[in-house]
């Protein structure tokens, strides 16, 4: 059964007008906000999250149970009806996340944490260890649920679904995301 939201999302940009922006897809009280590292160039130019051809995010979301059908990047706002939102940790669009510096994450950290506090999701899911490590100053980040919350929400770290990340097979990604789905949706009365 889909998680139905009665509130509309509040448009929010993840960067200043002078940079290529990718709009957040957020609403108060979501079950999970997925936090990408930063916008890819195609995502920033189209205004659609995880728009790259090789990105496995949408397929993984469907196979892990977050969406009842396979969504496409142009359907990214549909995630709200399933209790999920999207944002990025660093605003600058790059071809590869490795092009970002730790200083960029540090500079974005307080605004990002305030954003999570304002929208108050049950979980904030970092896609990859890079952003949380840089923002928290911790070097050793484990996969899964973190001991310390982030912005008042439970923090969870998932493997990045980027096509450039071949350290994780599709099955491994689906299994990792499915764990979060179980944690976020089986404890509450709503289920995807």
mmCIF file of C-alpha atoms in Angstrom:
data_model
loop_
_atom_site.group_PDB
_atom_site.id
_atom_site.type_symbol
_atom_site.label_atom_id
_atom_site.label_comp_id
_atom_site.label_asym_id
_atom_site.label_seq_id
_atom_site.Cartn_x
_atom_site.Cartn_y
_atom_site.Cartn_z
ATOM 1 C CA UNK A 1 0.000 0.000 0.000
ATOM 2 C CA UNK A 2 1.544 3.366 -0.997
ATOM 3 C CA UNK A 3 2.339 5.945 1.632
ATOM 4 C CA UNK A 4 0.114 8.875 0.745
ATOM 5 C CA UNK A 5 1.179 12.386 1.654
ATOM 6 C CA UNK A 6 -1.324 15.133 2.182
ATOM 7 C CA UNK A 7 1.226 17.940 2.044
ATOM 8 C CA UNK A 8 2.839 19.225 -1.118
ATOM 9 C CA UNK A 9 6.594 19.381 -1.350
ATOM 10 C CA UNK A 10 8.247 22.705 -0.730
ATOM 11 C CA UNK A 11 10.549 23.673 -3.579
ATOM 12 C CA UNK A 12 14.079 23.979 -2.306
ATOM 13 C CA UNK A 13 17.291 24.383 -4.223
ATOM 14 C CA UNK A 14 20.516 22.689 -3.235
ATOM 15 C CA UNK A 15 22.753 25.491 -4.494
ATOM 16 C CA UNK A 16 22.929 29.187 -5.235
ATOM 17 C CA UNK A 17 21.487 30.559 -8.448
ATOM 18 C CA UNK A 18 25.006 31.037 -9.824
ATOM 19 C CA UNK A 19 25.603 27.271 -9.945
ATOM 20 C CA UNK A 20 23.808 24.563 -11.865
ATOM 21 C CA UNK A 21 21.091 23.455 -9.469
ATOM 22 C CA UNK A 22 19.186 20.292 -8.822
ATOM 23 C CA UNK A 23 15.937 20.903 -6.929
ATOM 24 C CA UNK A 24 15.313 18.957 -3.758
ATOM 25 C CA UNK A 25 12.260 16.736 -3.653
ATOM 26 C CA UNK A 26 11.226 17.021 -0.024
ATOM 27 C CA UNK A 27 8.189 17.237 2.212
ATOM 28 C CA UNK A 28 7.951 17.279 6.007
ATOM 29 C CA UNK A 29 7.905 13.948 7.837
ATOM 30 C CA UNK A 30 8.966 11.566 5.065
ATOM 31 C CA UNK A 31 10.055 8.058 5.972
ATOM 32 C CA UNK A 32 13.345 8.286 4.035
ATOM 33 C CA UNK A 33 15.262 11.099 2.370
ATOM 34 C CA UNK A 34 17.894 9.729 -0.007
ATOM 35 C CA UNK A 35 20.964 11.924 -0.093
ATOM 36 C CA UNK A 36 23.089 11.720 -3.206
ATOM 37 C CA UNK A 37 26.658 12.958 -2.980
ATOM 38 C CA UNK A 38 26.153 15.776 -5.515
ATOM 39 C CA UNK A 39 24.365 16.290 -8.818
ATOM 40 C CA UNK A 40 25.842 14.708 -11.906
ATOM 41 C CA UNK A 41 26.115 16.952 -14.950
ATOM 42 C CA UNK A 42 23.098 15.391 -16.685
ATOM 43 C CA UNK A 43 20.995 15.545 -13.519
ATOM 44 C CA UNK A 44 21.837 19.229 -13.073
ATOM 45 C CA UNK A 45 21.115 20.099 -16.706
ATOM 46 C CA UNK A 46 17.785 18.228 -16.788
ATOM 47 C CA UNK A 47 16.745 19.034 -13.206
ATOM 48 C CA UNK A 48 16.108 15.308 -12.624
ATOM 49 C CA UNK A 49 17.759 13.195 -9.946
ATOM 50 C CA UNK A 50 19.846 10.165 -10.982
ATOM 51 C CA UNK A 51 19.421 10.978 -14.680
ATOM 52 C CA UNK A 52 22.580 9.261 -15.920
ATOM 53 C CA UNK A 53 22.024 6.257 -18.190
ATOM 54 C CA UNK A 54 24.275 4.022 -16.112
ATOM 55 C CA UNK A 55 22.868 5.030 -12.733
ATOM 56 C CA UNK A 56 21.092 2.123 -11.056
ATOM 57 C CA UNK A 57 19.152 4.150 -8.462
ATOM 58 C CA UNK A 58 15.677 3.831 -9.995
ATOM 59 C CA UNK A 59 16.017 0.126 -10.691
ATOM 60 C CA UNK A 60 17.346 -0.554 -7.187
ATOM 61 C CA UNK A 61 14.529 1.481 -5.599
ATOM 62 C CA UNK A 62 11.943 -0.621 -7.394
ATOM 63 C CA UNK A 63 13.596 -3.985 -6.737
ATOM 64 C CA UNK A 64 14.124 -3.123 -3.045
ATOM 65 C CA UNK A 65 10.414 -2.348 -2.621
ATOM 66 C CA UNK A 66 10.396 1.449 -2.331
ATOM 67 C CA UNK A 67 8.316 1.867 -5.504
ATOM 68 C CA UNK A 68 5.647 -0.467 -6.921
ATOM 69 C CA UNK A 69 6.842 0.146 -10.475
ATOM 70 C CA UNK A 70 10.105 1.171 -12.090
ATOM 71 C CA UNK A 71 10.291 4.963 -12.091
ATOM 72 C CA UNK A 72 12.380 7.034 -14.476
ATOM 73 C CA UNK A 73 14.326 10.199 -13.654
ATOM 74 C CA UNK A 74 11.482 12.310 -15.056
ATOM 75 C CA UNK A 75 9.200 10.653 -12.464
ATOM 76 C CA UNK A 76 11.407 11.690 -9.537
ATOM 77 C CA UNK A 77 8.637 13.703 -7.815
ATOM 78 C CA UNK A 78 6.531 10.521 -7.632
ATOM 79 C CA UNK A 79 8.781 9.308 -4.803
ATOM 80 C CA UNK A 80 6.924 11.631 -2.434
ATOM 81 C CA UNK A 81 3.787 9.502 -2.684
ATOM 82 C CA UNK A 82 5.819 6.555 -1.378
ATOM 83 C CA UNK A 83 7.154 8.438 1.641
ATOM 84 C CA UNK A 84 10.576 9.169 0.139
ATOM 85 C CA UNK A 85 12.456 12.313 -0.855
ATOM 86 C CA UNK A 86 15.660 13.281 -2.643
ATOM 87 C CA UNK A 87 18.441 15.764 -1.977
ATOM 88 C CA UNK A 88 22.192 16.090 -2.407
ATOM 89 C CA UNK A 89 24.895 16.724 0.185
ATOM 90 C CA UNK A 90 27.028 19.023 -1.971
ATOM 91 C CA UNK A 91 25.408 21.400 -4.442
ATOM 92 C CA UNK A 92 28.050 21.614 -7.181
ATOM 93 C CA UNK A 93 27.435 19.474 -10.245
ATOM 94 C CA UNK A 94 30.416 17.401 -11.393
ATOM 95 C CA UNK A 95 31.079 14.508 -13.740
ATOM 96 C CA UNK A 96 32.419 12.456 -10.830
ATOM 97 C CA UNK A 97 31.953 12.792 -7.080
ATOM 98 C CA UNK A 98 35.737 12.487 -6.699
ATOM 99 C CA UNK A 99 35.972 15.992 -8.220
ATOM 100 C CA UNK A 100 34.573 17.439 -4.967
ATOM 101 C CA UNK A 101 36.804 18.461 -2.080
ATOM 102 C CA UNK A 102 36.287 17.767 1.609
ATOM 103 C CA UNK A 103 36.076 21.539 2.043
ATOM 104 C CA UNK A 104 32.993 21.663 -0.193
ATOM 105 C CA UNK A 105 31.267 19.124 2.045
ATOM 106 C CA UNK A 106 32.337 20.990 5.178
ATOM 107 C CA UNK A 107 31.004 24.254 3.735
ATOM 108 C CA UNK A 108 27.657 22.611 2.946
ATOM 109 C CA UNK A 109 27.363 20.663 6.221
ATOM 110 C CA UNK A 110 25.517 23.123 8.473
ATOM 111 C CA UNK A 111 22.952 24.128 5.816
ATOM 112 C CA UNK A 112 22.422 20.485 4.938
ATOM 113 C CA UNK A 113 21.960 19.487 8.584
ATOM 114 C CA UNK A 114 19.442 22.327 9.080
ATOM 115 C CA UNK A 115 17.551 21.114 6.001
ATOM 116 C CA UNK A 116 17.278 17.617 7.494
ATOM 117 C CA UNK A 117 16.154 19.113 10.832
ATOM 118 C CA UNK A 118 13.522 21.238 9.059
ATOM 119 C CA UNK A 119 12.011 18.355 7.049
ATOM 120 C CA UNK A 120 12.495 15.775 9.834
ATOM 121 C CA UNK A 121 12.477 12.485 7.916
ATOM 122 C CA UNK A 122 12.590 9.272 9.913
ATOM 123 C CA UNK A 123 15.806 8.311 8.065
ATOM 124 C CA UNK A 124 18.368 10.207 6.024
ATOM 125 C CA UNK A 125 20.089 7.726 3.720
ATOM 126 C CA UNK A 126 23.530 8.765 2.505
ATOM 127 C CA UNK A 127 24.364 7.146 -0.833
ATOM 128 C CA UNK A 128 28.000 6.320 -0.246
ATOM 129 C CA UNK A 129 30.262 7.011 2.716
ATOM 130 C CA UNK A 130 31.958 10.105 1.288
ATOM 131 C CA UNK A 131 29.458 12.821 2.262
ATOM 132 C CA UNK A 132 28.758 11.636 5.803
ATOM 133 C CA UNK A 133 32.466 11.099 6.481
ATOM 134 C CA UNK A 134 33.338 14.611 5.302
ATOM 135 C CA UNK A 135 30.411 16.300 7.060
ATOM 136 C CA UNK A 136 30.845 14.466 10.357
ATOM 137 C CA UNK A 137 34.639 14.451 10.380
ATOM 138 C CA UNK A 138 34.608 10.682 10.978
ATOM 139 C CA UNK A 139 36.955 8.515 8.972
ATOM 140 C CA UNK A 140 35.468 5.102 9.718
ATOM 141 C CA UNK A 141 31.904 4.947 8.460
ATOM 142 C CA UNK A 142 30.167 1.573 8.381
ATOM 143 C CA UNK A 143 27.377 0.549 6.019
ATOM 144 C CA UNK A 144 23.837 0.593 7.373
ATOM 145 C CA UNK A 145 22.355 2.313 10.409
ATOM 146 C CA UNK A 146 24.726 4.732 12.111
ATOM 147 C CA UNK A 147 25.054 5.070 15.884
ATOM 148 C CA UNK A 148 24.719 8.856 15.762
ATOM 149 C CA UNK A 149 21.738 10.622 14.200
ATOM 150 C CA UNK A 150 22.186 13.354 11.602
ATOM 151 C CA UNK A 151 20.028 16.462 11.858
ATOM 152 C CA UNK A 152 17.774 14.669 14.330
ATOM 153 C CA UNK A 153 17.038 11.821 11.894
ATOM 154 C CA UNK A 154 18.396 8.295 11.940
ATOM 155 C CA UNK A 155 21.350 8.152 9.582
ATOM 156 C CA UNK A 156 21.825 5.188 7.256
ATOM 157 C CA UNK A 157 24.643 4.660 4.754
ATOM 158 C CA UNK A 158 23.961 2.785 1.517
ATOM 159 C CA UNK A 159 26.274 1.919 -1.364
ATOM 160 C CA UNK A 160 26.198 4.529 -4.106
ATOM 161 C CA UNK A 161 24.180 3.279 -7.123
ATOM 162 C CA UNK A 162 26.253 5.257 -9.622
ATOM 163 C CA UNK A 163 27.261 3.361 -12.719
ATOM 164 C CA UNK A 164 30.841 4.338 -11.865
ATOM 165 C CA UNK A 165 30.609 2.318 -8.627
ATOM 166 C CA UNK A 166 31.129 -1.260 -9.761
ATOM 167 C CA UNK A 167 32.221 -2.475 -6.316
ATOM 168 C CA UNK A 168 28.581 -3.482 -5.718
ATOM 169 C CA UNK A 169 26.541 -5.739 -7.979
ATOM 170 C CA UNK A 170 22.890 -4.993 -8.616
ATOM 171 C CA UNK A 171 21.937 -7.775 -6.174
ATOM 172 C CA UNK A 172 24.193 -6.341 -3.460
ATOM 173 C CA UNK A 173 22.676 -2.886 -3.941
ATOM 174 C CA UNK A 174 19.132 -4.249 -3.802
ATOM 175 C CA UNK A 175 19.870 -6.199 -0.612
ATOM 176 C CA UNK A 176 21.380 -3.139 1.086
ATOM 177 C CA UNK A 177 18.467 -0.880 0.100
ATOM 178 C CA UNK A 178 15.949 -3.547 1.087
ATOM 179 C CA UNK A 179 17.341 -3.502 4.650
ATOM 180 C CA UNK A 180 16.548 0.204 4.883
ATOM 181 C CA UNK A 181 13.114 -0.361 3.380
ATOM 182 C CA UNK A 182 12.339 -2.950 6.064
ATOM 183 C CA UNK A 183 13.571 -0.654 8.833
ATOM 184 C CA UNK A 184 11.640 2.360 7.577
ATOM 185 C CA UNK A 185 8.366 0.754 6.604
ATOM 186 C CA UNK A 186 7.760 -2.404 8.640
ATOM 187 C CA UNK A 187 7.945 -0.654 12.013
ATOM 188 C CA UNK A 188 5.258 1.823 11.051
ATOM 189 C CA UNK A 189 1.720 1.345 9.831
ATOM 190 C CA UNK A 190 2.651 2.301 6.266
ATOM 191 C CA UNK A 191 4.322 0.064 3.759
ATOM 192 C CA UNK A 192 5.397 0.535 0.187
#
